[in-house]
Short mmCIF file of C-alpha atoms in Angstrom, two decimals:
data_model
loop_
_atom_site.label_atom_id
_atom_site.label_comp_id
_atom_site.label_asym_id
_atom_site.label_seq_id
_atom_site.Cartn_x
_atom_site.Cartn_y
_atom_site.Cartn_z
CA UNK A 1 -3.35 19.95 3.51
CA UNK A 2 -3.12 16.99 1.10
CA UNK A 3 -5.74 14.29 1.25
CA UNK A 4 -4.63 11.01 2.85
CA UNK A 5 -3.93 8.15 0.44
CA UNK A 6 -6.78 5.76 -0.27
CA UNK A 7 -5.81 2.08 -0.58
CA UNK A 8 -8.80 0.34 -2.18
CA UNK A 9 -7.00 -2.96 -2.78
CA UNK A 10 -6.72 -5.18 -0.92
CA UNK A 11 -9.71 -3.90 1.08
CA UNK A 12 -9.55 -3.49 4.85
CA UNK A 13 -10.26 -6.81 6.56
CA UNK A 14 -9.88 -8.82 3.36
CA UNK A 15 -7.75 -11.87 2.69
CA UNK A 16 -5.63 -12.65 -0.34
CA UNK A 17 -3.69 -15.66 -1.54
CA UNK A 18 -1.27 -13.40 -3.46
CA UNK A 19 2.00 -13.22 -1.52
CA UNK A 20 3.39 -10.70 -1.74
CA UNK A 21 0.22 -8.72 -2.45
CA UNK A 22 0.12 -5.68 -4.73
CA UNK A 23 -1.31 -2.61 -3.04
CA UNK A 24 -3.24 -0.21 -5.28
CA UNK A 25 -4.76 3.14 -4.40
CA UNK A 26 -5.08 6.85 -5.05
CA UNK A 27 -3.36 9.89 -3.56
CA UNK A 28 -2.49 13.42 -4.62
CA UNK A 29 -0.48 13.46 -7.85
CA UNK A 30 3.24 13.29 -7.10
CA UNK A 31 2.77 12.16 -3.49
CA UNK A 32 5.19 9.58 -2.13
CA UNK A 33 3.01 6.78 -0.69
CA UNK A 34 4.48 4.37 1.86
CA UNK A 35 2.92 1.09 3.04
CA UNK A 36 4.15 0.19 6.53
CA UNK A 37 3.86 -2.70 8.94
CA UNK A 38 5.12 -2.51 12.54
CA UNK A 39 6.93 0.75 11.77
CA UNK A 40 8.91 -0.67 8.84
CA UNK A 41 8.39 0.19 5.19
CA UNK A 42 7.25 -2.80 3.12
CA UNK A 43 6.83 -0.91 -0.18
CA UNK A 44 6.44 2.60 -1.57
CA UNK A 45 5.37 4.35 -4.76
CA UNK A 46 4.88 7.81 -6.21
CA UNK A 47 1.34 8.71 -7.28
CA UNK A 48 1.14 9.49 -11.01
CA UNK A 49 -0.47 12.62 -12.48
CA UNK A 50 -3.97 11.10 -12.22
CA UNK A 51 -3.29 10.12 -8.57
CA UNK A 52 -3.01 6.35 -8.99
CA UNK A 53 -0.26 4.38 -7.30
CA UNK A 54 0.68 0.74 -6.72
CA UNK A 55 3.47 -1.12 -4.98
CA UNK A 56 4.40 -4.72 -4.29
CA UNK A 57 6.65 -5.71 -1.37
CA UNK A 58 9.99 -7.24 -2.37
CA UNK A 59 9.44 -10.09 0.10
CA UNK A 60 6.38 -12.23 0.91
CA UNK A 61 4.40 -11.13 3.95
CA UNK A 62 3.69 -14.69 5.04
CA UNK A 63 0.47 -16.40 6.03
CA UNK A 64 -0.89 -14.47 8.99
CA UNK A 65 -2.99 -11.48 9.87
CA UNK A 66 -1.23 -8.19 9.05
CA UNK A 67 -1.93 -4.67 10.25
CA UNK A 68 -0.74 -2.17 7.66
CA UNK A 69 -0.68 1.60 7.48
CA UNK A 70 -0.58 3.69 4.30
CA UNK A 71 0.82 7.23 4.52
CA UNK A 72 1.66 9.94 1.99
#
């Protein structure tokens, strides 16, 4: 089975003043990576040949604590 995506930025438990934030990570080349919050998709990307991906939500997330999930 494919390896799960790895979102190194922003790091788990971290805070950012960038709104909306840009999520950056690695996954299997060609994998469709989806960043979700409360069951809804906030952004998605396709991992390039070297496995890197990044996406930025179209809308600000707002000042608050957010629980996100990254799936491929």
